[in-house]
Amino acid sequence: MTETPLLEVSNVTKRFGGLTANADVSLTVARGEILGLIGPNGAGKSTLFNAIAGAFPIDAGSIRFDGHDITSLPCPARCALGIARTFQVPRSFDSMSVVENVLVGALTRRPKTRAARHAAHEVLDFVGLGSRAEASAGELTPPEKRRLEMARALATEPKLMLLDEVMTGLTPSEAREGVELIRRVRDQGITVIMVEHVMEIVMPLIDRAVVLELGRVLAEGTPKEIVADPRVIAAYLGDRHRAA
């Protein structure tokens, strides 16, 4: 018997005025999978992320998560079910300490402050920010702020993590550390969907990719299938990826 997907996006359409950002998009995500959502700028990736996270209502279609129809649920309710996300531009409470930022996420599962703070410290150790726990979030470097966002999301104890360009702006060594962190997140039993433009990094990391173009699904498959697909090469990857 085939296991039910953790996430099912069915025929989702989202319009902004006369612009159709997502058009009849369907995809599934298996439990424990790392799925890459790729495509050129303006393909509709961030819109689809926001639709899954519940940032705005969709115009057509449905979204099911872990057996629940979440199409009409607001963000907090989706978080309670186990969906967490990061943002393309990291968001932090810069006047608060690093651990207090993560405490915000931990309190969603642990209403008692002492237990939530303990969980926050554990998550900071996991992402490599344990030594920065009492620093002001405003003092963190951009790569550290990306890890802080991941820590805050992980503190909500998600079943699904939506990672929006977490490798952007990282040095090669920082990117390698980021890849290892995402693998360790998956090893914790957390499913991952990631939007990423650094194909050399994302392709060896993901199990499967969905390619969007002009708001529609252009192709989906394993990384090997995607980089060899003539439609994807023409739309996005370019001949250097076909040669690779």
mmCIF file of N, CA, C and O in Angstrom, residues 102-198:
data_model
loop_
_atom_site.group_PDB
_atom_site.id
_atom_site.type_symbol
_atom_site.label_atom_id
_atom_site.label_comp_id
_atom_site.label_asym_id
_atom_site.label_seq_id
_atom_site.Cartn_x
_atom_site.Cartn_y
_atom_site.Cartn_z
ATOM 1 N N VAL A 102 14.319 32.498 19.173
ATOM 2 C CA VAL A 102 13.938 31.089 19.007
ATOM 3 C C VAL A 102 12.847 30.706 20.000
ATOM 4 O O VAL A 102 11.990 29.865 19.716
ATOM 5 N N LEU A 103 12.848 31.355 21.152
ATOM 6 C CA LEU A 103 11.815 31.123 22.153
ATOM 7 C C LEU A 103 10.423 31.400 21.585
ATOM 8 O O LEU A 103 9.445 30.722 21.937
ATOM 9 N N VAL A 104 10.327 32.379 20.701
ATOM 10 C CA VAL A 104 9.050 32.700 20.051
ATOM 11 C C VAL A 104 8.479 31.460 19.362
ATOM 12 O O VAL A 104 7.279 31.177 19.434
ATOM 13 N N GLY A 105 9.357 30.713 18.686
ATOM 14 C CA GLY A 105 8.904 29.486 18.032
ATOM 15 C C GLY A 105 8.629 28.375 19.026
ATOM 16 O O GLY A 105 7.626 27.658 18.909
ATOM 17 N N ALA A 106 9.493 28.229 20.020
ATOM 18 C CA ALA A 106 9.352 27.134 20.988
ATOM 19 C C ALA A 106 8.071 27.244 21.802
ATOM 20 O O ALA A 106 7.483 26.223 22.194
ATOM 21 N N LEU A 107 7.607 28.459 22.049
ATOM 22 C CA LEU A 107 6.393 28.651 22.846
ATOM 23 C C LEU A 107 5.145 28.132 22.151
ATOM 24 O O LEU A 107 4.111 27.924 22.808
ATOM 25 N N THR A 108 5.214 27.900 20.856
ATOM 26 C CA THR A 108 4.047 27.346 20.163
ATOM 27 C C THR A 108 3.774 25.906 20.577
ATOM 28 O O THR A 108 2.647 25.428 20.458
ATOM 29 N N ARG A 109 4.807 25.206 21.069
ATOM 30 C CA ARG A 109 4.638 23.821 21.521
ATOM 31 C C ARG A 109 4.745 23.683 23.034
ATOM 32 O O ARG A 109 4.205 22.734 23.610
ATOM 33 N N ARG A 110 5.464 24.600 23.669
ATOM 34 C CA ARG A 110 5.706 24.508 25.113
ATOM 35 C C ARG A 110 5.279 25.818 25.768
ATOM 36 O O ARG A 110 6.027 26.787 25.770
ATOM 37 N N PRO A 111 4.078 25.864 26.335
ATOM 38 C CA PRO A 111 3.580 27.120 26.908
ATOM 39 C C PRO A 111 4.331 27.582 28.152
ATOM 40 O O PRO A 111 4.249 28.757 28.519
ATOM 41 N N LYS A 112 5.054 26.663 28.832
ATOM 42 C CA LYS A 112 5.822 27.065 30.004
ATOM 43 C C LYS A 112 7.188 27.575 29.572
ATOM 44 O O LYS A 112 7.919 26.901 28.847
ATOM 45 N N THR A 113 7.521 28.778 30.036
ATOM 46 C CA THR A 113 8.715 29.469 29.555
ATOM 47 C C THR A 113 9.992 28.676 29.787
ATOM 48 O O THR A 113 10.872 28.634 28.920
ATOM 49 N N ARG A 114 10.132 28.054 30.954
ATOM 50 C CA ARG A 114 11.370 27.334 31.252
ATOM 51 C C ARG A 114 11.588 26.191 30.251
ATOM 52 O O ARG A 114 12.689 26.024 29.719
ATOM 53 N N ALA A 115 10.545 25.427 29.983
ATOM 54 C CA ALA A 115 10.663 24.320 29.032
ATOM 55 C C ALA A 115 10.931 24.845 27.626
ATOM 56 O O ALA A 115 11.730 24.271 26.870
ATOM 57 N N ALA A 116 10.275 25.943 27.263
ATOM 58 C CA ALA A 116 10.466 26.522 25.931
ATOM 59 C C ALA A 116 11.889 27.051 25.766
ATOM 60 O O ALA A 116 12.505 26.884 24.706
ATOM 61 N N ARG A 117 12.416 27.679 26.808
ATOM 62 C CA ARG A 117 13.774 28.208 26.728
ATOM 63 C C ARG A 117 14.793 27.070 26.608
ATOM 64 O O ARG A 117 15.761 27.166 25.853
ATOM 65 N N HIS A 118 14.577 25.989 27.329
ATOM 66 C CA HIS A 118 15.466 24.827 27.228
ATOM 67 C C HIS A 118 15.436 24.276 25.804
ATOM 68 O O HIS A 118 16.496 23.972 25.227
ATOM 69 N N ALA A 119 14.237 24.169 25.228
ATOM 70 C CA ALA A 119 14.115 23.682 23.853
ATOM 71 C C ALA A 119 14.803 24.624 22.875
ATOM 72 O O ALA A 119 15.451 24.184 21.917
ATOM 73 N N ALA A 120 14.696 25.937 23.126
ATOM 74 C CA ALA A 120 15.329 26.923 22.256
ATOM 75 C C ALA A 120 16.842 26.769 22.257
ATOM 76 O O ALA A 120 17.496 26.837 21.210
ATOM 77 N N HIS A 121 17.421 26.539 23.431
ATOM 78 C CA HIS A 121 18.874 26.342 23.515
ATOM 79 C C HIS A 121 19.285 25.062 22.780
ATOM 80 O O HIS A 121 20.330 25.038 22.110
ATOM 81 N N GLU A 122 18.495 24.018 22.889
ATOM 82 C CA GLU A 122 18.812 22.768 22.184
ATOM 83 C C GLU A 122 18.820 22.983 20.669
ATOM 84 O O GLU A 122 19.699 22.480 19.962
ATOM 85 N N VAL A 123 17.844 23.726 20.166
ATOM 86 C CA VAL A 123 17.763 23.985 18.729
ATOM 87 C C VAL A 123 18.935 24.851 18.276
ATOM 88 O O VAL A 123 19.515 24.621 17.209
ATOM 89 N N LEU A 124 19.314 25.843 19.073
ATOM 90 C CA LEU A 124 20.464 26.684 18.723
ATOM 91 C C LEU A 124 21.740 25.861 18.653
ATOM 92 O O LEU A 124 22.575 26.072 17.760
ATOM 93 N N ASP A 125 21.908 24.916 19.563
ATOM 94 C CA ASP A 125 23.062 24.020 19.481
ATOM 95 C C ASP A 125 23.016 23.215 18.184
ATOM 96 O O ASP A 125 24.050 23.022 17.523
ATOM 97 N N PHE A 126 21.825 22.772 17.812
ATOM 98 C CA PHE A 126 21.656 21.948 16.614
ATOM 99 C C PHE A 126 22.076 22.703 15.354
ATOM 100 O O PHE A 126 22.699 22.130 14.453
ATOM 101 N N VAL A 127 21.742 23.999 15.260
ATOM 102 C CA VAL A 127 22.065 24.773 14.053
ATOM 103 C C VAL A 127 23.431 25.441 14.136
ATOM 104 O O VAL A 127 23.841 26.134 13.199
ATOM 105 N N GLY A 128 24.139 25.270 15.246
ATOM 106 C CA GLY A 128 25.473 25.844 15.368
ATOM 107 C C GLY A 128 25.528 27.259 15.896
ATOM 108 O O GLY A 128 26.531 27.957 15.710
ATOM 109 N N LEU A 129 24.473 27.693 16.586
ATOM 110 C CA LEU A 129 24.445 29.046 17.144
ATOM 111 C C LEU A 129 24.408 29.043 18.666
ATOM 112 O O LEU A 129 24.097 30.061 19.283
ATOM 113 N N GLY A 130 24.743 27.907 19.268
ATOM 114 C CA GLY A 130 24.675 27.816 20.722
ATOM 115 C C GLY A 130 25.503 28.861 21.428
ATOM 116 O O GLY A 130 25.075 29.430 22.450
ATOM 117 N N SER A 131 26.677 29.171 20.897
ATOM 118 C CA SER A 131 27.557 30.144 21.540
ATOM 119 C C SER A 131 27.073 31.582 21.385
ATOM 120 O O SER A 131 27.583 32.492 22.042
ATOM 121 N N ARG A 132 26.094 31.796 20.517
ATOM 122 C CA ARG A 132 25.567 33.144 20.259
ATOM 123 C C ARG A 132 24.213 33.368 20.927
ATOM 124 O O ARG A 132 23.552 34.381 20.676
ATOM 125 N N ALA A 133 23.801 32.463 21.799
ATOM 126 C CA ALA A 133 22.449 32.487 22.357
ATOM 127 C C ALA A 133 22.091 33.808 23.028
ATOM 128 O O ALA A 133 20.966 34.310 22.871
ATOM 129 N N GLU A 134 23.014 34.384 23.761
ATOM 130 C CA GLU A 134 22.695 35.606 24.510
ATOM 131 C C GLU A 134 23.047 36.878 23.754
ATOM 132 O O GLU A 134 22.799 37.982 24.251
ATOM 133 N N ALA A 135 23.603 36.746 22.564
ATOM 134 C CA ALA A 135 23.902 37.927 21.747
ATOM 135 C C ALA A 135 22.608 38.544 21.221
ATOM 136 O O ALA A 135 21.574 37.877 21.120
ATOM 137 N N SER A 136 22.678 39.812 20.880
ATOM 138 C CA SER A 136 21.533 40.451 20.239
ATOM 139 C C SER A 136 21.401 39.924 18.811
ATOM 140 O O SER A 136 22.401 39.761 18.102
ATOM 141 N N ALA A 137 20.175 39.651 18.398
ATOM 142 C CA ALA A 137 19.971 39.146 17.039
ATOM 143 C C ALA A 137 20.468 40.144 16.004
ATOM 144 O O ALA A 137 20.896 39.762 14.912
ATOM 145 N N GLY A 138 20.434 41.428 16.349
ATOM 146 C CA GLY A 138 20.906 42.448 15.420
ATOM 147 C C GLY A 138 22.399 42.391 15.170
ATOM 148 O O GLY A 138 22.883 42.985 14.203
ATOM 149 N N GLU A 139 23.157 41.682 16.013
ATOM 150 C CA GLU A 139 24.605 41.574 15.847
ATOM 151 C C GLU A 139 25.007 40.433 14.909
ATOM 152 O O GLU A 139 26.176 40.344 14.515
ATOM 153 N N LEU A 140 24.077 39.582 14.552
ATOM 154 C CA LEU A 140 24.417 38.410 13.751
ATOM 155 C C LEU A 140 24.786 38.780 12.321
ATOM 156 O O LEU A 140 24.274 39.752 11.762
ATOM 157 N N THR A 141 25.673 37.985 11.735
ATOM 158 C CA THR A 141 25.999 38.145 10.321
ATOM 159 C C THR A 141 24.833 37.615 9.483
ATOM 160 O O THR A 141 23.995 36.851 9.986
ATOM 161 N N PRO A 142 24.746 37.981 8.194
ATOM 162 C CA PRO A 142 23.661 37.456 7.356
ATOM 163 C C PRO A 142 23.570 35.921 7.358
ATOM 164 O O PRO A 142 22.455 35.387 7.491
ATOM 165 N N PRO A 143 24.693 35.179 7.234
ATOM 166 C CA PRO A 143 24.562 33.714 7.300
ATOM 167 C C PRO A 143 24.039 33.234 8.649
ATOM 168 O O PRO A 143 23.261 32.273 8.715
ATOM 169 N N GLU A 144 24.448 33.893 9.737
ATOM 170 C CA GLU A 144 23.949 33.515 11.054
ATOM 171 C C GLU A 144 22.451 33.803 11.171
ATOM 172 O O GLU A 144 21.711 33.043 11.807
ATOM 173 N N LYS A 145 21.999 34.901 10.550
ATOM 174 C CA LYS A 145 20.566 35.208 10.603
ATOM 175 C C LYS A 145 19.747 34.158 9.867
ATOM 176 O O LYS A 145 18.612 33.841 10.260
ATOM 177 N N ARG A 146 20.305 33.578 8.811
ATOM 178 C CA ARG A 146 19.603 32.501 8.108
ATOM 179 C C ARG A 146 19.493 31.274 9.023
ATOM 180 O O ARG A 146 18.457 30.602 9.060
ATOM 181 N N ARG A 147 20.549 31.000 9.766
ATOM 182 C CA ARG A 147 20.500 29.873 10.709
ATOM 183 C C ARG A 147 19.526 30.175 11.854
ATOM 184 O O ARG A 147 18.854 29.265 12.355
ATOM 185 N N LEU A 148 19.466 31.425 12.258
ATOM 186 C CA LEU A 148 18.522 31.804 13.304
ATOM 187 C C LEU A 148 17.092 31.563 12.837
ATOM 188 O O LEU A 148 16.258 31.052 13.601
ATOM 189 N N GLU A 149 16.801 31.917 11.600
ATOM 190 C CA GLU A 149 15.460 31.664 11.070
ATOM 191 C C GLU A 149 15.144 30.171 11.051
ATOM 192 O O GLU A 149 14.027 29.755 11.376
ATOM 193 N N MET A 150 16.125 29.372 10.651
ATOM 194 C CA MET A 150 15.917 27.933 10.661
ATOM 195 C C MET A 150 15.689 27.436 12.083
ATOM 196 O O MET A 150 14.824 26.573 12.323
ATOM 197 N N ALA A 151 16.435 27.982 13.034
ATOM 198 C CA ALA A 151 16.270 27.578 14.429
ATOM 199 C C ALA A 151 14.874 27.914 14.941
ATOM 200 O O ALA A 151 14.228 27.099 15.613
ATOM 201 N N ARG A 152 14.405 29.110 14.638
ATOM 202 C CA ARG A 152 13.064 29.508 15.092
ATOM 203 C C ARG A 152 11.997 28.611 14.483
ATOM 204 O O ARG A 152 11.041 28.203 15.152
ATOM 205 N N ALA A 153 12.164 28.273 13.203
ATOM 206 C CA ALA A 153 11.216 27.373 12.550
ATOM 207 C C ALA A 153 11.281 25.976 13.158
ATOM 208 O O ALA A 153 10.255 25.344 13.424
ATOM 209 N N LEU A 154 12.497 25.470 13.399
ATOM 210 C CA LEU A 154 12.661 24.139 13.984
ATOM 211 C C LEU A 154 12.082 24.067 15.395
ATOM 212 O O LEU A 154 11.596 23.005 15.817
ATOM 213 N N ALA A 155 12.105 25.178 16.102
ATOM 214 C CA ALA A 155 11.592 25.197 17.472
ATOM 215 C C ALA A 155 10.086 24.963 17.526
ATOM 216 O O ALA A 155 9.556 24.603 18.585
ATOM 217 N N THR A 156 9.396 25.143 16.415
ATOM 218 C CA THR A 156 7.962 24.859 16.373
ATOM 219 C C THR A 156 7.691 23.370 16.175
ATOM 220 O O THR A 156 6.534 22.963 16.103
ATOM 221 N N GLU A 157 8.758 22.577 16.077
ATOM 222 C CA GLU A 157 8.668 21.124 15.891
ATOM 223 C C GLU A 157 7.830 20.768 14.660
ATOM 224 O O GLU A 157 6.831 20.060 14.746
ATOM 225 N N PRO A 158 8.271 21.216 13.485
ATOM 226 C CA PRO A 158 7.477 21.011 12.278
ATOM 227 C C PRO A 158 7.595 19.596 11.712
ATOM 228 O O PRO A 158 8.551 18.871 11.977
ATOM 229 N N LYS A 159 6.619 19.261 10.905
ATOM 230 C CA LYS A 159 6.692 18.060 10.074
ATOM 231 C C LYS A 159 7.192 18.432 8.681
ATOM 232 O O LYS A 159 7.767 17.603 7.988
ATOM 233 N N LEU A 160 6.945 19.690 8.290
ATOM 234 C CA LEU A 160 7.354 20.201 6.980
ATOM 235 C C LEU A 160 8.037 21.536 7.150
ATOM 236 O O LEU A 160 7.502 22.449 7.787
ATOM 237 N N MET A 161 9.242 21.668 6.568
ATOM 238 C CA MET A 161 9.976 22.934 6.572
ATOM 239 C C MET A 161 10.001 23.496 5.155
ATOM 240 O O MET A 161 10.378 22.795 4.212
ATOM 241 N N LEU A 162 9.612 24.754 5.018
ATOM 242 C CA LEU A 162 9.684 25.469 3.752
ATOM 243 C C LEU A 162 10.874 26.414 3.819
ATOM 244 O O LEU A 162 10.871 27.378 4.588
ATOM 245 N N LEU A 163 11.910 26.126 3.046
ATOM 246 C CA LEU A 163 13.156 26.902 3.095
ATOM 247 C C LEU A 163 13.272 27.757 1.836
ATOM 248 O O LEU A 163 13.416 27.229 0.731
ATOM 249 N N ASP A 164 13.242 29.067 2.015
ATOM 250 C CA ASP A 164 13.221 29.996 0.879
ATOM 251 C C ASP A 164 14.609 30.603 0.674
ATOM 252 O O ASP A 164 15.003 31.537 1.371
ATOM 253 N N GLU A 165 15.377 30.026 -0.257
ATOM 254 C CA GLU A 165 16.696 30.526 -0.651
ATOM 255 C C GLU A 165 17.643 30.673 0.548
ATOM 256 O O GLU A 165 18.267 31.715 0.734
ATOM 257 N N VAL A 166 17.762 29.618 1.342
ATOM 258 C CA VAL A 166 18.620 29.685 2.526
ATOM 259 C C VAL A 166 20.102 29.675 2.176
ATOM 260 O O VAL A 166 20.944 29.938 3.031
ATOM 261 N N MET A 167 20.449 29.367 0.910
ATOM 262 C CA MET A 167 21.862 29.351 0.511
ATOM 263 C C MET A 167 22.312 30.664 -0.126
ATOM 264 O O MET A 167 23.491 30.846 -0.411
ATOM 265 N N THR A 168 21.384 31.583 -0.335
ATOM 266 C CA THR A 168 21.719 32.831 -1.017
ATOM 267 C C THR A 168 22.747 33.636 -0.230
ATOM 268 O O THR A 168 22.613 33.842 0.980
ATOM 269 N N GLY A 169 23.784 34.088 -0.914
ATOM 270 C CA GLY A 169 24.785 34.947 -0.300
ATOM 271 C C GLY A 169 25.823 34.236 0.540
ATOM 272 O O GLY A 169 26.649 34.891 1.178
ATOM 273 N N LEU A 170 25.811 32.898 0.552
ATOM 274 C CA LEU A 170 26.773 32.167 1.367
ATOM 275 C C LEU A 170 28.060 31.891 0.586
ATOM 276 O O LEU A 170 28.040 31.727 -0.628
ATOM 277 N N THR A 171 29.170 31.843 1.296
ATOM 278 C CA THR A 171 30.432 31.422 0.688
ATOM 279 C C THR A 171 30.353 29.915 0.423
ATOM 280 O O THR A 171 29.482 29.225 0.975
ATOM 281 N N PRO A 172 31.253 29.373 -0.404
ATOM 282 C CA PRO A 172 31.221 27.924 -0.650
ATOM 283 C C PRO A 172 31.282 27.085 0.627
ATOM 284 O O PRO A 172 30.559 26.097 0.760
ATOM 285 N N SER A 173 32.113 27.480 1.578
ATOM 286 C CA SER A 173 32.212 26.702 2.822
ATOM 287 C C SER A 173 30.938 26.829 3.644
ATOM 288 O O SER A 173 30.465 25.844 4.243
ATOM 289 N N GLU A 174 30.348 28.031 3.686
ATOM 290 C CA GLU A 174 29.088 28.223 4.403
ATOM 291 C C GLU A 174 27.967 27.429 3.748
ATOM 292 O O GLU A 174 27.103 26.865 4.433
ATOM 293 N N ALA A 175 27.989 27.382 2.408
ATOM 294 C CA ALA A 175 26.973 26.614 1.686
ATOM 295 C C ALA A 175 27.090 25.125 1.987
ATOM 296 O O ALA A 175 26.081 24.432 2.160
ATOM 297 N N ARG A 176 28.324 24.626 2.076
ATOM 298 C CA ARG A 176 28.505 23.206 2.413
ATOM 299 C C ARG A 176 27.961 22.912 3.811
ATOM 300 O O ARG A 176 27.334 21.871 4.040
ATOM 301 N N GLU A 177 28.192 23.841 4.732
ATOM 302 C CA GLU A 177 27.651 23.667 6.079
ATOM 303 C C GLU A 177 26.125 23.715 6.049
ATOM 304 O O GLU A 177 25.462 22.977 6.791
ATOM 305 N N GLY A 178 25.580 24.570 5.191
ATOM 306 C CA GLY A 178 24.129 24.662 5.061
ATOM 307 C C GLY A 178 23.527 23.380 4.522
ATOM 308 O O GLY A 178 22.468 22.927 4.986
ATOM 309 N N VAL A 179 24.184 22.775 3.545
ATOM 310 C CA VAL A 179 23.731 21.507 2.991
ATOM 311 C C VAL A 179 23.714 20.434 4.075
ATOM 312 O O VAL A 179 22.744 19.667 4.206
ATOM 313 N N GLU A 180 24.778 20.381 4.853
ATOM 314 C CA GLU A 180 24.858 19.384 5.927
ATOM 315 C C GLU A 180 23.757 19.607 6.958
ATOM 316 O O GLU A 180 23.151 18.645 7.467
ATOM 317 N N LEU A 181 23.453 20.867 7.264
ATOM 318 C CA LEU A 181 22.395 21.170 8.220
ATOM 319 C C LEU A 181 21.046 20.699 7.698
ATOM 320 O O LEU A 181 20.251 20.100 8.446
ATOM 321 N N ILE A 182 20.772 20.940 6.423
ATOM 322 C CA ILE A 182 19.487 20.507 5.851
ATOM 323 C C ILE A 182 19.373 18.987 5.865
ATOM 324 O O ILE A 182 18.306 18.426 6.149
ATOM 325 N N ARG A 183 20.477 18.301 5.608
ATOM 326 C CA ARG A 183 20.452 16.838 5.678
ATOM 327 C C ARG A 183 20.163 16.374 7.110
ATOM 328 O O ARG A 183 19.431 15.406 7.321
ATOM 329 N N ARG A 184 20.735 17.064 8.078
ATOM 330 C CA ARG A 184 20.483 16.684 9.466
ATOM 331 C C ARG A 184 19.039 16.984 9.871
ATOM 332 O O ARG A 184 18.449 16.257 10.681
ATOM 333 N N VAL A 185 18.471 18.040 9.300
ATOM 334 C CA VAL A 185 17.048 18.339 9.532
ATOM 335 C C VAL A 185 16.197 17.183 9.015
ATOM 336 O O VAL A 185 15.289 16.698 9.707
ATOM 337 N N ARG A 186 16.474 16.741 7.808
ATOM 338 C CA ARG A 186 15.731 15.607 7.250
ATOM 339 C C ARG A 186 15.939 14.347 8.090
ATOM 340 O O ARG A 186 15.027 13.549 8.271
ATOM 341 N N ASP A 187 17.153 14.155 8.611
ATOM 342 C CA ASP A 187 17.433 12.995 9.453
ATOM 343 C C ASP A 187 16.610 13.017 10.741
ATOM 344 O O ASP A 187 16.453 11.973 11.388
ATOM 345 N N GLN A 188 16.108 14.183 11.120
ATOM 346 C CA GLN A 188 15.224 14.301 12.276
ATOM 347 C C GLN A 188 13.791 13.899 11.943
ATOM 348 O O GLN A 188 12.905 13.963 12.796
ATOM 349 N N GLY A 189 13.557 13.490 10.685
ATOM 350 C CA GLY A 189 12.217 13.085 10.263
ATOM 351 C C GLY A 189 11.389 14.215 9.685
ATOM 352 O O GLY A 189 10.170 14.068 9.508
ATOM 353 N N ILE A 190 12.029 15.340 9.404
ATOM 354 C CA ILE A 190 11.317 16.520 8.886
ATOM 355 C C ILE A 190 11.406 16.552 7.362
ATOM 356 O O ILE A 190 12.494 16.431 6.795
ATOM 357 N N THR A 191 10.279 16.707 6.718
ATOM 358 C CA THR A 191 10.217 16.847 5.264
ATOM 359 C C THR A 191 10.599 18.280 4.894
ATOM 360 O O THR A 191 10.275 19.224 5.624
ATOM 361 N N VAL A 192 11.274 18.448 3.761
ATOM 362 C CA VAL A 192 11.777 19.769 3.367
ATOM 363 C C VAL A 192 11.362 20.095 1.938
ATOM 364 O O VAL A 192 11.483 19.259 1.041
ATOM 365 N N ILE A 193 10.851 21.300 1.745
ATOM 366 C CA ILE A 193 10.698 21.874 0.405
ATOM 367 C C ILE A 193 11.582 23.101 0.367
ATOM 368 O O ILE A 193 11.487 23.975 1.245
ATOM 369 N N MET A 194 12.447 23.206 -0.631
ATOM 370 C CA MET A 194 13.346 24.349 -0.686
ATOM 371 C C MET A 194 13.331 25.016 -2.053
ATOM 372 O O MET A 194 13.350 24.358 -3.090
ATOM 373 N N VAL A 195 13.243 26.330 -2.022
ATOM 374 C CA VAL A 195 13.439 27.148 -3.208
ATOM 375 C C VAL A 195 14.897 27.558 -3.217
ATOM 376 O O VAL A 195 15.422 28.053 -2.225
ATOM 377 N N GLU A 196 15.570 27.324 -4.329
ATOM 378 C CA GLU A 196 16.985 27.659 -4.393
ATOM 379 C C GLU A 196 17.394 27.948 -5.821
ATOM 380 O O GLU A 196 16.894 27.338 -6.762
ATOM 381 N N HIS A 197 18.324 28.907 -5.986
ATOM 382 C CA HIS A 197 18.831 29.245 -7.307
ATOM 383 C C HIS A 197 20.230 28.689 -7.562
ATOM 384 O O HIS A 197 20.679 28.665 -8.701
ATOM 385 N N VAL A 198 20.903 28.253 -6.505
ATOM 386 C CA VAL A 198 22.267 27.752 -6.666
ATOM 387 C C VAL A 198 22.183 26.268 -7.025
ATOM 388 O O VAL A 198 22.214 25.390 -6.161
#
